[in-house]
XYZ file of C-alpha atoms in Angstrom:
675
model
C 0.000 0.000 0.000
C 1.500 3.380 -1.025
C 0.525 6.985 -0.442
C -1.244 7.185 -3.800
C -3.475 4.243 -2.885
C -4.292 5.791 0.470
C -5.119 9.185 -1.027
C -7.333 7.563 -3.662
C -9.312 5.800 -0.915
C -9.838 8.909 1.238
C -12.918 10.270 -0.615
C -14.647 6.905 -0.249
C -13.558 6.709 3.386
C -15.165 10.101 4.046
C -18.360 8.983 2.296
C -18.478 5.940 4.579
C -18.776 8.242 7.633
C -22.514 8.015 7.039
C -23.904 6.397 10.229
C -26.216 4.240 8.097
C -23.099 2.528 6.786
C -21.234 2.422 10.088
C -24.101 0.852 12.020
C -23.270 -2.434 10.251
C -19.938 -2.402 12.130
C -20.974 -2.014 15.797
C -17.458 -1.449 17.175
C -16.675 1.416 14.795
C -20.192 2.805 15.201
C -19.506 3.177 18.943
C -16.283 5.042 18.102
C -18.281 7.302 15.756
C -20.735 8.130 18.545
C -17.771 8.881 20.830
C -16.292 11.140 18.135
C -19.497 13.155 17.869
C -19.815 13.424 21.653
C -16.206 14.513 22.256
C -16.441 17.049 19.409
C -19.482 18.653 21.016
C -17.763 18.725 24.414
C -14.577 20.171 22.889
C -16.598 22.976 21.307
C -18.390 23.738 24.576
C -15.223 23.548 26.709
C -12.175 23.961 24.442
C -8.900 22.392 25.521
C -5.866 20.838 23.872
C -6.724 17.499 25.425
C -10.400 17.646 24.388
C -9.683 18.613 20.779
C -6.851 16.100 20.576
C -9.091 13.207 21.653
C -11.917 14.328 19.339
C -9.662 14.644 16.282
C -7.984 11.273 16.820
C -11.304 9.516 17.375
C -12.448 10.865 14.011
C -9.135 9.636 12.571
C -9.857 6.175 14.014
C -13.210 6.022 12.215
C -11.680 7.421 9.033
C -8.818 4.905 9.079
C -11.303 2.055 9.584
C -13.295 3.261 6.570
C -10.083 3.686 4.577
C -9.119 0.057 5.216
C -12.399 -1.119 3.692
C -12.197 1.438 0.855
C -8.655 0.369 -0.078
C -9.722 -3.280 -0.163
C -12.708 -2.442 -2.363
C -10.629 -0.195 -4.599
C -8.329 -3.044 -5.604
C -11.188 -4.598 -7.555
C -12.278 -1.436 -9.363
C -9.618 -1.640 -12.064
C -10.723 -5.125 -13.099
C -14.369 -4.078 -12.844
C -13.683 -1.163 -15.195
C -12.102 -3.533 -17.705
C -15.101 -5.839 -17.488
C -17.542 -2.954 -17.945
C -15.746 -2.053 -21.152
C -16.702 -5.464 -22.547
C -20.342 -5.015 -21.573
C -21.205 -3.004 -24.653
C -24.597 -2.967 -26.306
C -24.537 -5.647 -29.011
C -26.997 -6.663 -31.664
C -27.888 -10.332 -31.938
C -29.101 -12.430 -34.868
C -31.867 -14.489 -33.257
C -33.084 -17.654 -34.967
C -36.861 -18.124 -35.164
C -38.648 -21.470 -34.975
C -39.454 -21.342 -38.696
C -35.765 -21.036 -39.589
C -35.808 -17.317 -40.361
C -33.712 -14.750 -38.476
C -34.241 -11.360 -36.863
C -31.819 -8.781 -35.527
C -32.543 -7.690 -31.947
C -30.604 -5.871 -29.192
C -28.679 -8.142 -26.848
C -30.806 -6.885 -23.945
C -33.902 -8.340 -25.633
C -32.608 -11.912 -25.480
C -34.237 -14.371 -23.122
C -33.250 -17.769 -21.752
C -33.643 -20.393 -24.466
C -33.196 -18.044 -27.437
C -30.814 -19.220 -30.142
C -28.462 -16.718 -31.784
C -26.032 -17.043 -34.663
C -22.582 -15.495 -34.205
C -20.067 -15.167 -37.039
C -16.352 -14.383 -37.093
C -15.639 -10.871 -35.853
C -18.921 -10.579 -33.938
C -19.367 -10.256 -30.174
C -21.305 -12.998 -28.405
C -24.379 -11.158 -27.054
C -24.987 -13.252 -23.917
C -23.946 -16.264 -21.879
C -24.893 -19.596 -23.389
C -23.914 -22.986 -24.771
C -22.813 -23.717 -28.329
C -25.439 -25.997 -29.898
C -24.143 -25.942 -33.472
C -20.687 -25.511 -34.989
C -17.186 -24.922 -33.709
C -15.231 -21.661 -33.504
C -12.220 -19.987 -31.925
C -13.136 -17.346 -29.354
C -11.176 -14.457 -27.868
C -11.797 -14.514 -24.092
C -8.958 -12.168 -23.128
C -11.368 -9.640 -21.603
C -12.464 -12.297 -19.113
C -9.377 -14.418 -18.480
C -6.587 -12.014 -19.398
C -5.166 -14.730 -21.664
C -4.574 -13.514 -25.221
C -4.515 -16.977 -26.812
C -7.878 -17.864 -28.415
C -9.803 -20.917 -27.243
C -11.946 -23.423 -29.113
C -15.647 -23.663 -28.320
C -17.732 -26.424 -29.860
C -21.092 -28.114 -29.493
C -21.699 -31.436 -27.832
C -18.856 -31.503 -25.326
C -17.588 -30.049 -22.086
C -16.183 -27.008 -23.898
C -19.458 -25.633 -25.169
C -19.988 -22.730 -22.740
C -19.431 -19.185 -24.049
C -19.518 -15.875 -22.192
C -21.274 -12.733 -23.316
C -18.853 -9.980 -24.327
C -16.280 -12.348 -25.829
C -15.524 -12.279 -29.554
C -15.701 -15.025 -32.175
C -12.483 -15.001 -34.201
C -13.220 -17.660 -36.812
C -16.013 -19.785 -38.222
C -19.649 -19.597 -37.110
C -21.612 -20.967 -34.153
C -25.175 -21.082 -32.893
C -25.511 -20.273 -29.186
C -28.444 -21.074 -26.914
C -28.786 -18.280 -24.331
C -28.707 -19.472 -20.705
C -28.857 -16.201 -18.713
C -31.140 -13.196 -18.423
C -29.945 -9.662 -19.253
C -28.239 -8.168 -16.201
C -27.526 -11.614 -14.754
C -24.686 -12.618 -17.054
C -21.327 -13.950 -15.957
C -19.725 -10.539 -16.497
C -22.407 -8.820 -14.397
C -21.750 -11.242 -11.554
C -17.999 -10.785 -11.906
C -18.314 -6.986 -11.671
C -20.429 -7.226 -8.522
C -18.005 -9.690 -6.954
C -14.735 -7.882 -7.661
C -16.200 -4.591 -6.422
C -17.474 -6.248 -3.260
C -20.984 -4.935 -3.884
C -22.563 -8.343 -3.498
C -20.305 -9.490 -0.652
C -22.206 -10.805 2.322
C -20.728 -11.569 5.702
C -19.648 -15.173 6.108
C -20.695 -17.361 9.065
C -17.280 -17.001 10.743
C -17.325 -13.256 10.143
C -20.817 -12.984 11.623
C -19.761 -15.025 14.658
C -16.723 -12.793 15.196
C -18.883 -9.674 14.804
C -21.210 -11.001 17.508
C -18.222 -11.607 19.792
C -16.841 -8.105 19.188
C -20.276 -6.575 19.760
C -20.623 -8.480 23.034
C -17.208 -7.291 24.217
C -18.126 -3.722 23.272
C -21.350 -3.887 25.302
C -19.495 -5.343 28.299
C -16.864 -2.607 28.215
C -19.559 0.028 27.733
C -21.329 -1.173 30.887
C -17.984 -1.257 32.717
C -17.127 2.320 31.747
C -20.618 3.508 32.701
C -20.120 1.959 36.144
C -16.863 3.840 36.686
C -18.476 7.264 37.116
C -20.664 6.335 40.116
C -17.645 4.715 41.777
C -15.498 7.743 41.004
C -18.201 10.016 42.417
C -18.247 7.991 45.631
C -14.466 8.382 45.871
C -14.773 12.131 45.402
C -13.242 12.417 41.920
C -15.686 12.634 39.014
C -14.132 11.838 35.637
C -14.537 13.986 32.536
C -16.845 12.480 29.911
C -14.038 12.860 27.349
C -11.801 10.718 29.562
C -14.472 8.034 29.835
C -14.957 8.035 26.052
C -11.189 7.722 25.517
C -11.119 4.811 27.954
C -14.021 3.051 26.188
C -12.483 3.409 22.731
C -9.167 2.026 23.946
C -10.837 -0.886 25.741
C -13.054 -2.149 22.901
C -11.417 -4.206 20.083
C -11.294 -1.372 17.538
C -8.363 -2.802 15.559
C -10.020 -6.013 14.410
C -13.393 -4.230 14.204
C -11.865 -1.807 11.711
C -10.057 -4.450 9.648
C -12.622 -7.257 9.657
C -14.382 -6.221 6.450
C -11.092 -5.491 4.653
C -9.761 -8.961 5.502
C -12.799 -10.624 3.911
C -12.706 -8.467 0.771
C -8.947 -8.986 0.400
C -9.381 -12.761 0.645
C -11.708 -12.772 -2.333
C -9.417 -10.336 -4.143
C -6.471 -12.722 -3.748
C -8.546 -15.335 -5.553
C -9.407 -12.835 -8.309
C -5.703 -12.124 -8.761
C -5.285 -15.823 -9.505
C -8.194 -15.707 -11.949
C -10.594 -17.524 -9.610
C -14.034 -16.072 -8.906
C -15.682 -17.003 -5.624
C -19.437 -16.608 -5.781
C -19.509 -15.962 -2.029
C -17.183 -15.365 0.894
C -18.646 -18.505 2.428
C -16.911 -20.538 -0.297
C -13.528 -18.949 0.497
C -13.929 -19.731 4.203
C -15.055 -23.257 3.419
C -11.889 -23.733 1.356
C -9.876 -22.891 4.456
C -11.711 -25.548 6.474
C -11.654 -28.281 3.799
C -10.584 -31.678 5.075
C -11.143 -33.787 1.920
C -9.968 -32.858 -1.575
C -11.365 -34.681 -4.624
C -9.106 -34.335 -7.667
C -9.575 -35.622 -11.193
C -6.669 -37.716 -12.439
C -6.368 -36.620 -16.055
C -4.999 -33.110 -16.395
C -4.821 -32.573 -12.635
C -2.589 -35.249 -11.172
C -1.240 -36.424 -14.521
C -0.233 -34.346 -17.532
C -3.429 -35.458 -19.257
C -1.971 -35.976 -22.713
C -2.045 -39.760 -22.729
C -0.164 -41.056 -25.722
C 0.074 -44.469 -27.320
C 3.496 -45.877 -26.512
C 3.287 -49.565 -27.483
C 1.235 -52.060 -29.524
C 1.142 -55.613 -28.132
C -0.433 -58.348 -30.329
C -1.943 -61.478 -28.780
C -1.214 -65.006 -29.961
C -2.532 -65.603 -33.432
C -2.186 -61.963 -34.484
C 0.718 -60.135 -36.107
C 2.242 -56.729 -35.488
C 1.201 -55.347 -38.928
C -2.365 -56.625 -38.436
C -2.686 -54.891 -35.057
C -1.062 -51.689 -36.300
C -3.384 -51.547 -39.330
C -6.494 -52.152 -37.209
C -5.490 -49.605 -34.557
C -4.716 -47.077 -37.296
C -8.015 -47.479 -39.142
C -10.132 -47.407 -35.951
C -8.458 -44.157 -34.831
C -8.599 -42.129 -38.040
C -11.839 -40.384 -37.025
C -10.839 -40.135 -33.352
C -9.970 -36.480 -32.773
C -8.867 -36.948 -29.174
C -5.160 -36.663 -28.285
C -5.151 -40.405 -27.552
C -6.650 -41.230 -30.943
C -4.191 -39.021 -32.816
C -1.280 -40.552 -30.911
C -2.365 -44.074 -31.964
C -2.351 -42.985 -35.619
C 1.102 -41.416 -35.190
C 2.479 -44.523 -33.452
C 1.156 -46.894 -36.117
C 2.641 -44.768 -38.904
C 5.991 -44.430 -37.105
C 6.292 -48.233 -36.911
C 6.032 -48.495 -40.750
C 3.427 -51.252 -40.447
C 0.490 -49.486 -42.102
C -0.321 -50.346 -45.671
C -1.884 -47.650 -47.780
C -2.132 -44.668 -45.411
C -5.403 -42.825 -45.975
C -7.731 -40.396 -44.210
C -11.097 -40.535 -42.476
C -12.647 -38.521 -45.309
C -11.337 -40.935 -47.949
C -12.675 -43.946 -46.038
C -16.049 -42.235 -45.625
C -16.236 -41.613 -49.378
C -15.585 -45.306 -49.940
C -18.569 -46.171 -47.739
C -16.936 -46.704 -44.351
C -18.946 -45.846 -41.233
C -17.182 -44.646 -38.113
C -18.450 -45.618 -34.647
C -17.961 -42.773 -32.188
C -16.895 -43.295 -28.597
C -19.611 -42.834 -25.943
C -19.556 -43.074 -22.169
C -22.050 -45.934 -22.405
C -20.273 -48.127 -24.967
C -16.732 -47.085 -23.923
C -15.364 -48.054 -27.341
C -15.111 -46.697 -30.862
C -14.167 -48.051 -34.266
C -15.031 -48.308 -37.927
C -17.107 -50.528 -40.235
C -15.295 -50.684 -43.590
C -17.034 -50.888 -46.935
C -15.848 -54.501 -47.449
C -17.683 -55.630 -44.292
C -14.690 -55.616 -41.959
C -15.475 -54.327 -38.461
C -12.841 -52.945 -36.071
C -13.342 -51.864 -32.473
C -10.994 -50.437 -29.833
C -11.753 -49.402 -26.259
C -11.864 -50.440 -22.615
C -11.010 -54.068 -21.904
C -14.406 -54.964 -20.461
C -16.336 -53.187 -23.223
C -14.472 -54.739 -26.181
C -14.339 -58.256 -24.710
C -18.089 -58.048 -24.005
C -18.718 -57.027 -27.649
C -16.555 -59.848 -28.954
C -18.301 -62.398 -26.713
C -21.786 -61.202 -27.649
C -20.888 -61.460 -31.330
C -19.718 -65.044 -30.839
C -16.043 -64.252 -31.211
C -12.949 -65.346 -29.315
C -10.999 -63.629 -26.570
C -7.511 -65.112 -26.073
C -6.763 -65.987 -22.406
C -3.743 -63.714 -22.254
C -5.876 -60.625 -23.054
C -6.866 -60.049 -19.426
C -3.318 -60.800 -18.227
C -1.768 -58.287 -20.636
C -4.382 -55.664 -19.711
C -3.738 -56.148 -15.996
C 0.016 -55.925 -16.525
C -0.331 -52.617 -18.431
C -2.757 -51.215 -15.857
C -0.536 -52.337 -12.996
C 2.256 -50.148 -14.374
C -0.023 -47.077 -14.301
C -0.783 -47.073 -18.037
C -4.175 -47.493 -19.696
C -4.840 -50.560 -21.860
C -7.053 -50.357 -24.940
C -8.134 -53.659 -26.493
C -8.391 -53.888 -30.300
C -10.711 -56.430 -31.974
C -11.329 -57.179 -35.644
C -14.076 -59.058 -37.486
C -13.689 -60.096 -41.124
C -16.669 -59.671 -43.419
C -19.368 -62.076 -42.286
C -17.146 -63.608 -39.582
C -17.063 -63.381 -35.809
C -14.761 -60.820 -34.154
C -11.566 -61.708 -32.338
C -9.207 -59.780 -30.101
C -5.933 -59.107 -31.914
C -3.977 -57.037 -29.384
C -3.708 -54.116 -26.990
C -2.591 -50.498 -27.139
C -0.692 -49.044 -24.178
C -1.631 -45.429 -23.370
C 0.965 -43.886 -21.118
C 0.153 -40.947 -18.831
C 2.739 -39.157 -16.714
C 2.255 -37.868 -13.176
C 3.026 -34.159 -12.998
C 6.368 -33.319 -11.352
C 6.139 -32.386 -7.683
C 2.639 -33.779 -7.109
C 3.810 -36.199 -4.414
C 5.368 -33.316 -2.474
C 2.196 -31.221 -2.819
C 0.043 -34.050 -1.525
C 2.426 -34.553 1.378
C 2.020 -30.850 2.190
C -1.762 -31.227 2.112
C -1.459 -34.244 4.385
C 0.502 -32.170 6.889
C -2.381 -29.686 6.819
C -4.777 -32.472 7.775
C -6.343 -32.681 4.296
C -7.177 -36.069 2.795
C -6.763 -36.340 -0.992
C -8.869 -38.619 -3.194
C -8.151 -39.166 -6.892
C -11.189 -39.636 -9.146
C -10.772 -41.397 -12.477
C -12.653 -43.377 -15.052
C -9.743 -45.822 -15.357
C -9.919 -49.366 -14.012
C -8.805 -50.111 -10.463
C -5.354 -51.402 -11.382
C -4.432 -48.288 -13.375
C -5.939 -46.039 -10.724
C -4.045 -47.826 -7.944
C -0.716 -47.495 -9.755
C -1.185 -43.767 -10.463
C -2.457 -43.158 -6.923
C 0.626 -44.829 -5.446
C 3.005 -42.887 -7.683
C 1.282 -39.548 -7.022
C 0.987 -40.136 -3.285
C -2.768 -39.547 -2.866
C -4.519 -41.025 0.157
C -7.289 -42.817 -1.730
C -8.844 -43.164 -5.181
C -12.196 -43.790 -6.830
C -11.894 -45.857 -10.030
C -14.389 -46.193 -12.902
C -16.223 -43.228 -11.377
C -19.702 -42.256 -12.554
C -21.591 -39.058 -11.577
C -23.550 -41.117 -9.049
C -20.323 -42.479 -7.566
C -18.924 -38.963 -7.110
C -22.087 -37.796 -5.369
C -22.111 -40.818 -3.079
C -18.463 -40.274 -2.147
C -19.016 -36.597 -1.307
C -22.071 -37.354 0.821
C -20.180 -40.095 2.644
C -17.283 -37.743 3.396
C -19.637 -35.014 4.618
C -21.455 -37.332 7.023
C -18.626 -37.011 9.536
C -18.816 -33.226 9.501
C -15.948 -32.891 7.050
C -15.917 -30.233 4.320
C -15.260 -31.460 0.782
C -13.801 -29.661 -2.237
C -13.731 -30.860 -5.850
C -13.196 -29.663 -9.407
C -15.279 -30.336 -12.500
C -16.141 -29.038 -15.956
C -18.852 -31.232 -17.461
C -22.604 -31.368 -17.091
C -22.182 -34.761 -15.421
C -20.024 -33.040 -12.759
C -22.754 -30.510 -11.894
C -24.521 -32.583 -9.180
C -21.230 -33.277 -7.386
C -20.099 -29.647 -7.696
C -23.373 -28.506 -6.153
C -23.074 -31.038 -3.323
C -19.447 -30.199 -2.487
C -18.743 -27.446 0.039
C -16.242 -25.981 -2.423
C -17.047 -26.662 -6.060
C -14.400 -25.246 -8.435
C -15.834 -25.217 -11.965
C -13.636 -24.738 -15.016
C -14.416 -21.721 -17.192
C -14.050 -23.926 -20.272
C -16.756 -26.212 -18.934
C -20.482 -26.234 -19.457
C -22.879 -23.608 -18.121
C -24.405 -26.275 -15.885
C -21.040 -26.893 -14.199
C -20.390 -23.170 -13.676
C -23.851 -22.627 -12.243
C -23.494 -25.592 -9.876
C -20.082 -24.642 -8.478
C -19.449 -21.798 -6.055
C -16.100 -20.921 -7.640
C -15.042 -20.548 -11.278
C -11.438 -20.862 -12.462
C -11.019 -18.577 -15.469
C -7.758 -20.344 -16.412
C -9.422 -23.787 -16.258
C -6.505 -25.246 -14.309
C -7.769 -28.074 -12.070
C -4.621 -28.010 -9.917
C -5.563 -24.514 -8.789
C -7.901 -26.095 -6.247
C -4.824 -26.648 -4.073
C -4.039 -22.904 -4.237
C -7.666 -22.083 -3.401
C -7.405 -24.156 -0.220
C -4.207 -22.328 0.766
C -5.851 -18.930 0.196
C -8.851 -19.973 2.284
C -6.588 -21.033 5.129
C -4.626 -17.804 4.835
C -7.884 -15.828 5.176
C -8.856 -17.653 8.368
C -5.346 -17.368 9.825
C -5.162 -13.643 9.023
C -8.474 -13.016 10.753
C -7.394 -15.038 13.779
C -3.961 -13.406 13.968
C -5.290 -9.848 13.854
C -8.024 -10.694 16.362
C -5.331 -11.997 18.724
C -3.233 -8.871 18.168
C -6.215 -6.550 18.683
C -7.222 -8.078 22.009
C -3.624 -8.411 23.211
C -2.657 -4.784 22.591
C -5.538 -3.614 24.784
C -3.527 -4.881 27.763
C -0.884 -2.171 27.322
C -3.563 0.498 26.982
C -4.889 -0.446 30.426
C -1.461 0.345 31.903
C -1.527 3.728 30.159
C -5.070 4.911 30.933
C -6.176 3.333 34.235
C -3.280 4.753 36.309
C -3.687 8.119 34.571
C -7.380 8.313 35.477
C -7.087 7.565 39.188
C -3.503 8.384 40.179
C -4.652 11.631 41.813
C -7.200 9.815 43.989
C -5.069 6.747 44.564
C -1.360 7.643 44.418
C -0.498 3.968 44.804
C -1.623 3.361 41.221
C 1.501 5.187 40.053
C 3.251 1.850 40.453
C 1.277 0.620 37.435
C 2.571 3.492 35.341
C 5.444 1.283 34.164
C 5.839 3.315 30.963
C 6.466 6.449 33.055
C 4.236 8.586 30.852
C 4.420 12.368 31.107
C 1.012 13.234 32.547
C -2.505 11.757 32.845
C -3.702 13.788 29.846
C -0.704 12.918 27.638
C -1.033 9.236 28.610
C -4.693 9.038 27.591
C -4.183 11.023 24.379
C -1.145 8.879 23.453
C -3.228 5.715 23.880
C -5.985 7.132 21.656
C -3.441 8.147 18.980
C -1.778 4.719 19.046
C -5.217 3.103 18.795
C -5.827 4.996 15.543
C -2.375 4.624 14.010
C -2.198 0.857 14.558
C -5.234 0.431 12.264
C -3.583 2.093 9.299
C -0.307 0.288 10.081
C -2.024 -3.105 9.875
C -3.967 -2.422 6.641
C -1.148 -3.820 4.403
C -1.077 -7.015 6.464
C -4.872 -7.333 6.286
C -4.791 -6.926 2.492
C -1.742 -9.106 1.859
C -2.658 -11.746 4.412
C -0.515 -13.367 7.078
C 2.178 -15.578 5.570
C 0.857 -19.113 5.598
C 3.106 -22.095 6.191
C 1.431 -25.502 5.981
C 1.348 -27.278 9.305
C -0.818 -28.739 12.016
C -3.324 -26.794 14.098
C -1.087 -26.896 17.182
C 1.854 -25.360 15.278
C -0.330 -22.631 13.825
C -1.807 -21.787 17.238
C 1.642 -21.668 18.856
C 2.966 -19.350 16.149
C -0.136 -17.183 16.301
C 0.156 -16.676 20.060
C 3.913 -16.108 19.957
C 3.993 -13.611 17.092
C 0.649 -11.807 17.305
C -0.243 -12.448 20.946
C 3.105 -11.486 22.432
C 3.640 -8.879 19.714
C 0.254 -7.372 20.482
C 1.272 -6.940 24.106
C 4.753 -5.507 23.467
C 4.047 -3.154 20.525
C 1.703 -0.742 22.391
C 4.219 -0.265 25.231
C 6.787 0.924 22.696
C 4.320 2.862 20.544
C 2.462 4.665 23.349
C 5.736 5.623 25.059
C 7.150 7.039 21.793
C 3.968 9.023 21.119
C 3.887 10.306 24.713
C 7.393 11.724 24.350
C 6.046 13.931 21.543
C 2.581 14.658 22.927
C 3.828 15.661 26.370
C 5.618 18.602 24.781
C 2.325 20.201 23.756
C 1.175 23.115 25.903
C -1.596 22.146 28.294
C -0.562 18.458 28.412
C 2.610 18.684 30.465
């Protein structure tokens, strides 16, 4: 935080002096009432002490408002960029009869279909239902590289305000005007839609209770002082109250919450609520997808293994032909491997085969295999071991005994086996071999999971692979458990089971089939490249679509909770030193023995009380950078964190005021009327 940032926040801080705003922060509202009261008393009975207390109480309120204003201001730059994308666009809406009409983007409703061509801005959030195109999403993600959006997959969601760079798509609108993704982003980064989280509400209740208790205590002092023959000035009582109540954490509480969400925004993650950020800090179970998260995700064919009775060229030819129309990275790698082995006769293309009458069988989650039916009647299939062997058996074909053994051996090494079967025209199919798909665990994942384990977080890998492959990858990566051959129902059941013990669960997802699990999880991180259903179900969206970012989200959530706890500890601890400054100063005339408590040897009762009030104000602005940046988080157990918290912020909160108040008193005591 620099002087420019502070000066930019001052106008907003002054605007927040409105009591209708301050009443939402009870501690600071009490300080505001004290400021008004001392100002009136200073006007009626002017004195250096009276005006000094009044001015520094106003500074306390202003610094508290500035902390919140600075935190909110950090999101305004991104909000301004987002508003620039929210321009009025015209949309080509498709009618039911096939004709089109041009309407303003604000006239679109959920379910409308619009056609967007290259160079045009997508008028609203939706899903691609026809076509494929490259889209510029730099206004949303900050990434200049275009992305591909296509119908029928998990990368069909598009965001209003982004631009189509090539080709043409038809988009089905999924959001109302004013409720688009960009609108929600603007509200979130500005903090306008931020609501207090459960922990924040609980802490506010605690601070309010302490304030009421100290208020009653201070009110009881005057009758006792009257009985002792020494009435106290109202300004002195107000100064005592303000120094007793936890003003530091009361002033910084809102800024800490806003800054926590802002740290996520800086990492291109949008939290739909502060509750999600807090939940991330309390997560005890982390569900992670294998492909692309734990492993590199670009599984490639590394070996072709024929079974007895089949030859290498026969297997290579069959694997090549069955993969020509497979546009996945795995399918392309099989084609490349077959060609590199020089065992393919008459290399061709999917288009050429289609012209000759071949029919390609696409992969589906139900069949778990794909292939091709050639024009001469030959049928070729490749896919999961269980799926292909079941097809061969149903068709009356043969499955060599070593098929299962070879598949288990490949899976046991952490690779994925694909079985290839071939049926001659009019004949039964037979298994001819296996393809090994090798995936690589990302470097450093074992260390990251060990760090999570030290934080008390259990990691579970979710994969569609068979148990042997999943077990091998899980062992290599160092996760605590795994769920193999996972279906959407399996994910839901696992989350519910984990939550039954009171544990909080986090997971990532991008597809429509992930939506139920994302909604059930306490922290659901949806990928921006995913479907609208996934983004609506989750309570966080990763604009970079990096599944490993869930680990960073958990760290940020823990940092938020630790920062709040650390500053609460510091706030309560530094009140102890203020007692030694103010209490002796108030009653030393009546009870000279209290001078023994004046261990700071402050100049006079008035300078002691004014110094405490000044320190109380200055410590707020001094801690704003820490509240915005967050306390440095080192993974460790709860006991270690508590010990460090008490040592650094508890002991530091006690020591710092002794030094600060004494230094201020040396200056203040030189003022006329305070000596």
